[in-house]
CSV table of C-alpha atoms in Angstrom, one decimal:
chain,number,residue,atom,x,y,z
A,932,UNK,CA,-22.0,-0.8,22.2
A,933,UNK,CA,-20.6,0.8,25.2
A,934,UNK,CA,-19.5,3.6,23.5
A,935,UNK,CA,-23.0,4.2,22.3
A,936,UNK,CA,-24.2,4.4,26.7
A,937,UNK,CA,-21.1,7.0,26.9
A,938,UNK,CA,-21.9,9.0,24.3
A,939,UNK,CA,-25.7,8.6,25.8
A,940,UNK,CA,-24.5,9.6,29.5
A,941,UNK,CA,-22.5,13.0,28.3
A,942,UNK,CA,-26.1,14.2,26.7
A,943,UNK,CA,-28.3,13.2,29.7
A,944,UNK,CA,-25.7,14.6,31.9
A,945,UNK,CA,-25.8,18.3,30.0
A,946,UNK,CA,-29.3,18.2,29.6
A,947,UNK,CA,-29.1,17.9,33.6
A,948,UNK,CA,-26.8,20.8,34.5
A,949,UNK,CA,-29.0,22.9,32.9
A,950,UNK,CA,-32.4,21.8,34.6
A,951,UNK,CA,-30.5,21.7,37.9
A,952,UNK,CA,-30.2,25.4,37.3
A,953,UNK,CA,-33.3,26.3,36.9
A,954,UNK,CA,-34.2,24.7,39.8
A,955,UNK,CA,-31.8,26.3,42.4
A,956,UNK,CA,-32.4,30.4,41.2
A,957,UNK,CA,-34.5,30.7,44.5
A,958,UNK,CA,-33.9,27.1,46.0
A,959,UNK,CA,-31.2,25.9,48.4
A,960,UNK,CA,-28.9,23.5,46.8
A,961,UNK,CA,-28.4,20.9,49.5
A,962,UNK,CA,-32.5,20.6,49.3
A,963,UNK,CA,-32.6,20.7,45.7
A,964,UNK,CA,-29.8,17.8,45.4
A,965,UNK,CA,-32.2,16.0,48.3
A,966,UNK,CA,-34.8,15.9,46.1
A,967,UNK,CA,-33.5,15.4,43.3
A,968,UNK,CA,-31.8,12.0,44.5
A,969,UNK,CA,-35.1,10.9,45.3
A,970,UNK,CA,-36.3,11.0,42.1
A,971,UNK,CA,-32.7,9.7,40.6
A,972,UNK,CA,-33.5,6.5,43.5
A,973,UNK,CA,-36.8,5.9,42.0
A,974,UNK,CA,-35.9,5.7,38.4
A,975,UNK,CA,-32.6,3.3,39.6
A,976,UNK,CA,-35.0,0.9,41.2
A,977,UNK,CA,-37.5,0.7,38.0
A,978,UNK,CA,-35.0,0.4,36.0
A,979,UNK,CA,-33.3,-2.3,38.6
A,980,UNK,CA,-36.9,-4.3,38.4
A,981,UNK,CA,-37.2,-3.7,34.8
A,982,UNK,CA,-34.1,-5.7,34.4
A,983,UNK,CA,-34.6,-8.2,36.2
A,984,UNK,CA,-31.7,-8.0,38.4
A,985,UNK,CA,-33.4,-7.4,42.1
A,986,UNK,CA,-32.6,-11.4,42.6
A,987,UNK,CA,-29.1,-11.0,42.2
A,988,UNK,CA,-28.5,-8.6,45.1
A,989,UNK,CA,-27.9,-11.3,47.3
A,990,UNK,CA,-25.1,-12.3,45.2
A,991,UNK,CA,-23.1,-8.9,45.8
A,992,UNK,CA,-19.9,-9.8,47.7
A,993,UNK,CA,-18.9,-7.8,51.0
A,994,UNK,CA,-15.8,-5.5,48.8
A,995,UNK,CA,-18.5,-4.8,45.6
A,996,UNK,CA,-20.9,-3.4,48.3
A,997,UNK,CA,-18.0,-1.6,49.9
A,998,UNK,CA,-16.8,0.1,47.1
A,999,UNK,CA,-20.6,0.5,46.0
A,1000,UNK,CA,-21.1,2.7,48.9
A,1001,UNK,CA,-17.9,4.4,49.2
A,1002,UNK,CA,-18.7,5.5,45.4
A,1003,UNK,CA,-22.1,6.5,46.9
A,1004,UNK,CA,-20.5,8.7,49.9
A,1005,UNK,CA,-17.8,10.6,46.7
A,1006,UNK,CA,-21.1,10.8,45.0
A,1007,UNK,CA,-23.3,12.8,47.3
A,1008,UNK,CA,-20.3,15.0,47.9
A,1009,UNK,CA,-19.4,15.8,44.7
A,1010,UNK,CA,-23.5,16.7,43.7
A,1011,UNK,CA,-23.1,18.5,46.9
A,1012,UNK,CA,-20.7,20.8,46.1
A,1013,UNK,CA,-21.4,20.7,42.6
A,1014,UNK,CA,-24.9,22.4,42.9
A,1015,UNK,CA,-23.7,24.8,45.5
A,1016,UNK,CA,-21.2,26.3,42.8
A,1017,UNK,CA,-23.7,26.0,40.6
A,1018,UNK,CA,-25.8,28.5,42.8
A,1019,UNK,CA,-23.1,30.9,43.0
A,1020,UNK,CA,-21.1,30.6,39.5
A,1021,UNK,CA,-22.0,31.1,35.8
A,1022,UNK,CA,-22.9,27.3,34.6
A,1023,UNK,CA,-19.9,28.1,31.7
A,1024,UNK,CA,-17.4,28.7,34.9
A,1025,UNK,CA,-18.2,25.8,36.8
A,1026,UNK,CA,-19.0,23.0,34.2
A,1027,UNK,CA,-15.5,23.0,32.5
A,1028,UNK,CA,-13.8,22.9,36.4
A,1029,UNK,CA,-16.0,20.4,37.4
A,1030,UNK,CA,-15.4,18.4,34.3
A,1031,UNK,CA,-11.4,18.5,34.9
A,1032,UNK,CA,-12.2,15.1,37.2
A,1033,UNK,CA,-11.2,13.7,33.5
A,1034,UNK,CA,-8.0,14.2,33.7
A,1035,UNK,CA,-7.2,12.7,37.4
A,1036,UNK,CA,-9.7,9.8,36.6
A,1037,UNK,CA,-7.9,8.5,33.5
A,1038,UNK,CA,-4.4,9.3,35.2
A,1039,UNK,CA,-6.0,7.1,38.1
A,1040,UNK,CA,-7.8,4.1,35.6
A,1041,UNK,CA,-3.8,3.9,34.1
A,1042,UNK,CA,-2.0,3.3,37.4
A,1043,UNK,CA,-4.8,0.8,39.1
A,1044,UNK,CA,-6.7,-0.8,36.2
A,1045,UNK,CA,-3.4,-0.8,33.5
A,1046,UNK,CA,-5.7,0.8,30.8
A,1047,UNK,CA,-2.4,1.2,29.2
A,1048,UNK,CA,-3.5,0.4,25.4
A,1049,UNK,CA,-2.9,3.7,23.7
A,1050,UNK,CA,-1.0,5.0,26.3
A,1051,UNK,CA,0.9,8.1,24.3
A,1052,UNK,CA,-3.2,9.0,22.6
A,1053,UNK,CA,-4.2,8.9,26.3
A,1054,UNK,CA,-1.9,11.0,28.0
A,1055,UNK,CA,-1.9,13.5,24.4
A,1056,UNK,CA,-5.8,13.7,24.9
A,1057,UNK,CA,-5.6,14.4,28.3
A,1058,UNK,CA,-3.1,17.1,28.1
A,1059,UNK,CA,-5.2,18.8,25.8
A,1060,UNK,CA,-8.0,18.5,27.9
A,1061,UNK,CA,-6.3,20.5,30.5
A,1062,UNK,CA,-5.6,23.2,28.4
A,1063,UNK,CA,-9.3,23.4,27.4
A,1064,UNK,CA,-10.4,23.4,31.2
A,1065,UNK,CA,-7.3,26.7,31.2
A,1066,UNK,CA,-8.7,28.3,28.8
A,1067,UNK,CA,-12.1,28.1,29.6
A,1068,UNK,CA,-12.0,28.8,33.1
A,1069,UNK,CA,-9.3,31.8,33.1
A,1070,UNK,CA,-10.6,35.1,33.7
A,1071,UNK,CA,-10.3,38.0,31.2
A,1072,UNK,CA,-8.3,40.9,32.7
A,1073,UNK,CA,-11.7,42.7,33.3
A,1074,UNK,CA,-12.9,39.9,35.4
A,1075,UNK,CA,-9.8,39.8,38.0
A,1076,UNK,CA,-11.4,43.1,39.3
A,1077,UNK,CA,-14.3,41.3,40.6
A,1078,UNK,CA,-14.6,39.9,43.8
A,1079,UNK,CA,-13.1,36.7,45.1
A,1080,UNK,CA,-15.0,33.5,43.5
A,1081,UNK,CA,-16.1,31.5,46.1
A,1082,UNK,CA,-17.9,28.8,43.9
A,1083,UNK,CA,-14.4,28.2,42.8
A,1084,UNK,CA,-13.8,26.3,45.7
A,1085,UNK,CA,-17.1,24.1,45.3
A,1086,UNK,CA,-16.3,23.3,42.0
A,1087,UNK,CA,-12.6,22.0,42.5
A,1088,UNK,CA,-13.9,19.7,45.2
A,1089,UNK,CA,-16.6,18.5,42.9
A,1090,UNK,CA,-14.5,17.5,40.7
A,1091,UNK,CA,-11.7,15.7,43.4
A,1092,UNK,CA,-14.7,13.8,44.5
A,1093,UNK,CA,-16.1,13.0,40.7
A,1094,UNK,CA,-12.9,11.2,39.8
A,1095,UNK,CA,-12.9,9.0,43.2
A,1096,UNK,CA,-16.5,8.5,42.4
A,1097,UNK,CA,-16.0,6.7,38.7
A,1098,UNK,CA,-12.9,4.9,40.1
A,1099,UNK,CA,-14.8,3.3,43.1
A,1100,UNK,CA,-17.8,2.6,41.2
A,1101,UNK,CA,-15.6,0.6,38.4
A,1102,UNK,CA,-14.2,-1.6,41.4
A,1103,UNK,CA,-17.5,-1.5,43.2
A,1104,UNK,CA,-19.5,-2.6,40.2
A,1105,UNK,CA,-17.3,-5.8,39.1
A,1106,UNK,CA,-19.8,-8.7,39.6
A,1107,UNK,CA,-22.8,-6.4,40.1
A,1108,UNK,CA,-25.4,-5.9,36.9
A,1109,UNK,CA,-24.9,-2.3,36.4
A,1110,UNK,CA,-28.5,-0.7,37.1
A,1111,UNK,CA,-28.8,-2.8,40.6
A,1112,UNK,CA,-25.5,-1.1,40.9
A,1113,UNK,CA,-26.5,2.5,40.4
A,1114,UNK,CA,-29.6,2.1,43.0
A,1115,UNK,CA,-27.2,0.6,45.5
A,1116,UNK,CA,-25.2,3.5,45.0
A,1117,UNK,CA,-28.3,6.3,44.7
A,1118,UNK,CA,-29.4,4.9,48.0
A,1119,UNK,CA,-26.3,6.0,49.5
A,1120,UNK,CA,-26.5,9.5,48.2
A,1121,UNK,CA,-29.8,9.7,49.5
A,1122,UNK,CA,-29.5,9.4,52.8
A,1123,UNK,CA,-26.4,11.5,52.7
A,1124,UNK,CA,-28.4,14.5,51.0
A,1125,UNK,CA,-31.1,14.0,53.6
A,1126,UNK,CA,-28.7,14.1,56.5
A,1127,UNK,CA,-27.2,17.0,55.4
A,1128,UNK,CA,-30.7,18.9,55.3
A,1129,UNK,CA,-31.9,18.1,58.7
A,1130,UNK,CA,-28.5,18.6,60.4
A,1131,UNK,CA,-28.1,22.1,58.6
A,1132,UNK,CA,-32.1,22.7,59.8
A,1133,UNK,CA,-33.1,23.7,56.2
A,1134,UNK,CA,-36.2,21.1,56.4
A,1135,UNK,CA,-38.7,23.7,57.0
A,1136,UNK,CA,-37.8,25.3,53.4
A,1137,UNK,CA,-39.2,22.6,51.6
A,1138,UNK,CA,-42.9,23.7,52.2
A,1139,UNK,CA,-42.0,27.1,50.5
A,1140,UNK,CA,-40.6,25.8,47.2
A,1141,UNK,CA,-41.3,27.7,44.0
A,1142,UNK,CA,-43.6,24.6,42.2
A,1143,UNK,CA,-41.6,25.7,38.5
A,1144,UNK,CA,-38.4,25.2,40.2
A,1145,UNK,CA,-39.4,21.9,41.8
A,1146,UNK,CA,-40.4,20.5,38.3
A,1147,UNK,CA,-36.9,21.5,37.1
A,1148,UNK,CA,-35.4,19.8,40.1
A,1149,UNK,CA,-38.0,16.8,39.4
A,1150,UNK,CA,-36.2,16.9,35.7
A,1151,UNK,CA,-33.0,16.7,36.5
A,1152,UNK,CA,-33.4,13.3,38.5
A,1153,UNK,CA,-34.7,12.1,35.9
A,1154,UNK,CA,-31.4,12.9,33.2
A,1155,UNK,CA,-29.3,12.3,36.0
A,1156,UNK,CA,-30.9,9.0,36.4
A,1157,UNK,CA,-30.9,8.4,32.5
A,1158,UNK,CA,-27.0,9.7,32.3
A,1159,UNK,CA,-26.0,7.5,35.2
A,1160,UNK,CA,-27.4,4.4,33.9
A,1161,UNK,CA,-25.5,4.7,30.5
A,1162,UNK,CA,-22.5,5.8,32.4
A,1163,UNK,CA,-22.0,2.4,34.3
A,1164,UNK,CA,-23.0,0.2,31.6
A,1165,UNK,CA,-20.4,1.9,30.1
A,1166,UNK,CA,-17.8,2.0,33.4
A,1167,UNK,CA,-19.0,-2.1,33.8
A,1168,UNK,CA,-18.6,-3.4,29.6
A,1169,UNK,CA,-15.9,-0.4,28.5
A,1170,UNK,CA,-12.5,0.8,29.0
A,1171,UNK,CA,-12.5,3.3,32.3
A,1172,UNK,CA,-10.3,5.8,30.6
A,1173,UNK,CA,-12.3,6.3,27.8
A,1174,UNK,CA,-15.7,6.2,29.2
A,1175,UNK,CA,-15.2,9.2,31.4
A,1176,UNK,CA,-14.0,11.9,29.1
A,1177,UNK,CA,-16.7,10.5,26.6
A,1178,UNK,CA,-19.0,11.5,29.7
A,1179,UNK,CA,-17.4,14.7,30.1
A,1180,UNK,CA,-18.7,16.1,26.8
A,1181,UNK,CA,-21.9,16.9,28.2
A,1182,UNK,CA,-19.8,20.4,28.3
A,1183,UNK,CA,-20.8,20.8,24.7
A,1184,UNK,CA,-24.7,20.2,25.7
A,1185,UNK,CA,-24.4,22.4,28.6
A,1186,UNK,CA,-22.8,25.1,26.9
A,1187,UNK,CA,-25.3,25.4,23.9
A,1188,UNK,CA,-28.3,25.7,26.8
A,1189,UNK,CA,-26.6,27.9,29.1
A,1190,UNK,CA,-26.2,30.2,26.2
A,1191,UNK,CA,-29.9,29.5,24.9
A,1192,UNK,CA,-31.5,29.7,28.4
A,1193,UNK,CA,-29.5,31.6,30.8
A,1194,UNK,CA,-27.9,34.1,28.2
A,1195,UNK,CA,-24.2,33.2,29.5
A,1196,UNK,CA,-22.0,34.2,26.3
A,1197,UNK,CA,-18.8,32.4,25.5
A,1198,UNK,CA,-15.8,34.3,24.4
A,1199,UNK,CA,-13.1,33.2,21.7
A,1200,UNK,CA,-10.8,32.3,24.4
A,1201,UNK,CA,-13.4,29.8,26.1
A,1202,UNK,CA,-14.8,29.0,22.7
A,1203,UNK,CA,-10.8,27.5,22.2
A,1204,UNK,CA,-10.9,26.0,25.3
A,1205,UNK,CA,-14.1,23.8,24.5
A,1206,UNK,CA,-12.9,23.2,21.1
A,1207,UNK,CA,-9.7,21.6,22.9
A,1208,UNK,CA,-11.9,19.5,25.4
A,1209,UNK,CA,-13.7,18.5,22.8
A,1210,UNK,CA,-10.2,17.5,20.8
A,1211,UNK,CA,-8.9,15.5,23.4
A,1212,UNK,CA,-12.0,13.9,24.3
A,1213,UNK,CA,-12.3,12.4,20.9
A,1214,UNK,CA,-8.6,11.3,19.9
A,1215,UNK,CA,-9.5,9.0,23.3
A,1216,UNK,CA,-12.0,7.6,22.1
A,1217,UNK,CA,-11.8,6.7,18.8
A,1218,UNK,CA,-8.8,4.8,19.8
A,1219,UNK,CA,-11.1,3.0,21.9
């Protein structure tokens, strides 16, 4: 069954890239990702009351809560940076770096979890994987005469703070019922967003906010909220180094839209990469 919430967070999580970007065309990203963590908060708690787990929060031990809100703090930096690339970048430039977090999380889930079952299918898949991300990120010959791609460097630490975030979360989560953990950890993002806004002054934007692009930014909470709720019943019930590149083929969804919506076209040599993400991601999982 927790292959099913996997497979569930990768759509919810492309679905939300590309709603994300429609909400940040005119809107800064560091108060788009504020609001949109208020919205992902709000869902969390329903979903926490729905549940029935709000009685068991009491029973989180000091280390679950530690790791709970340390997953929170690589959480709200890697949304941070994530969005800010996505501001500056083409949406089929920075999904597939921001989606190379695969490869350091399963290396990581291997070395501190043992998730050594498969072992040779692993590492293949994840090899492949990085050849994907290559191909898809790699700039034609053309494109090396542009200027210097700053949301390069958003995106690389998006994804650095990605792969701390599902390895934290899996520690942070043992003992925790998984929805109770998510709003523990959406808290935490929250208030990081927020502090971020008012000690970079950009409060006073809010008022101006195009209304379209808030209902985009409105949307996106919500599939991030959906994706994030599969993702750590999957992280809680599933194998750690499966789960996440299952996730990470929300690529596929985000590629389709970017092309429907935002016109970004895909060349042969990216279309190869995503075939190889793609590749790899499966062979892991069906060993699963």
């Amino acid at each position: 069954m927790w292959i099913v919430f996997a497979f569930g967070s990768a759509l919810f999580a492309g679905i939300t890239s590309i709603l994300a970007k429609c909400g940040i065309r005119k809107t800064d990203s560091d108060i788009a990702t504020a609001l949109r963590t208020v919205v992902v908060l709000i869902f969390s708690w329903i979903m926490v009351f729905v549940a029935g787990s709000a009685k068991t929060i009491t029973d989180i031990s000091a280390k679950a809560l530690v790791f709970l809100i340390l997953s929170g703090l690589a959480t709200g930096a890697s949304w941070i940076c994530y969005f800010k690339a996505l501001s500056m970048g083409d949406v089929n430039k920075v999904v597939p770096i921001d989606k190379s977090s695969t490869i350091l999380s399963v290396l990581l889930a291997i070395l501190l979890f043992h998730e050594t079952e498969h072992l040779a299918v692993k590492l293949t898949g994840t090899a492949i994987l990085g050849a994907g991300i290559f191909l898809m990120v790699e700039r034609r010959q053309e494109e090396k005469k542009e200027t210097k791609r700053k949301w390069l460097v958003y995106a690389v630490l998006s994804a650095v703070f990605a792969s701390l975030t599902a390895i934290l979360a899996r520690i942070g989560i043992e003992g925790v019922e998984s929805n109770l953990g998510t709003a523990i950890r959406t808290g935490v993002v929250l208030i990081m967003a927020w502090l971020i806004v008012f000690m970079k002054g950009k409060q006073k934007q809010i008022q101006g906010i195009d209304r379209r692009e808030l209902a985009f930014i409105a949307l996106s909470g919500l599939a991030t909220g959906g994706s994030w709720l599969c993702y750590y019943y999957a992280i809680q019930n599933g194998i750690v180094s499966v789960v996440v590149p299952v996730d990470k083929l929300s690529i596929v969804v985000t590629v389709i839209f970017s092309w429907l919506v935002f016109k970004e076209k895909i060349d042969k040599r990216a279309f190869l990469g995503l075939c190889l993400m793609v590749a790899g991601t499966l062979a892991m999982a069906i060993r699963a």
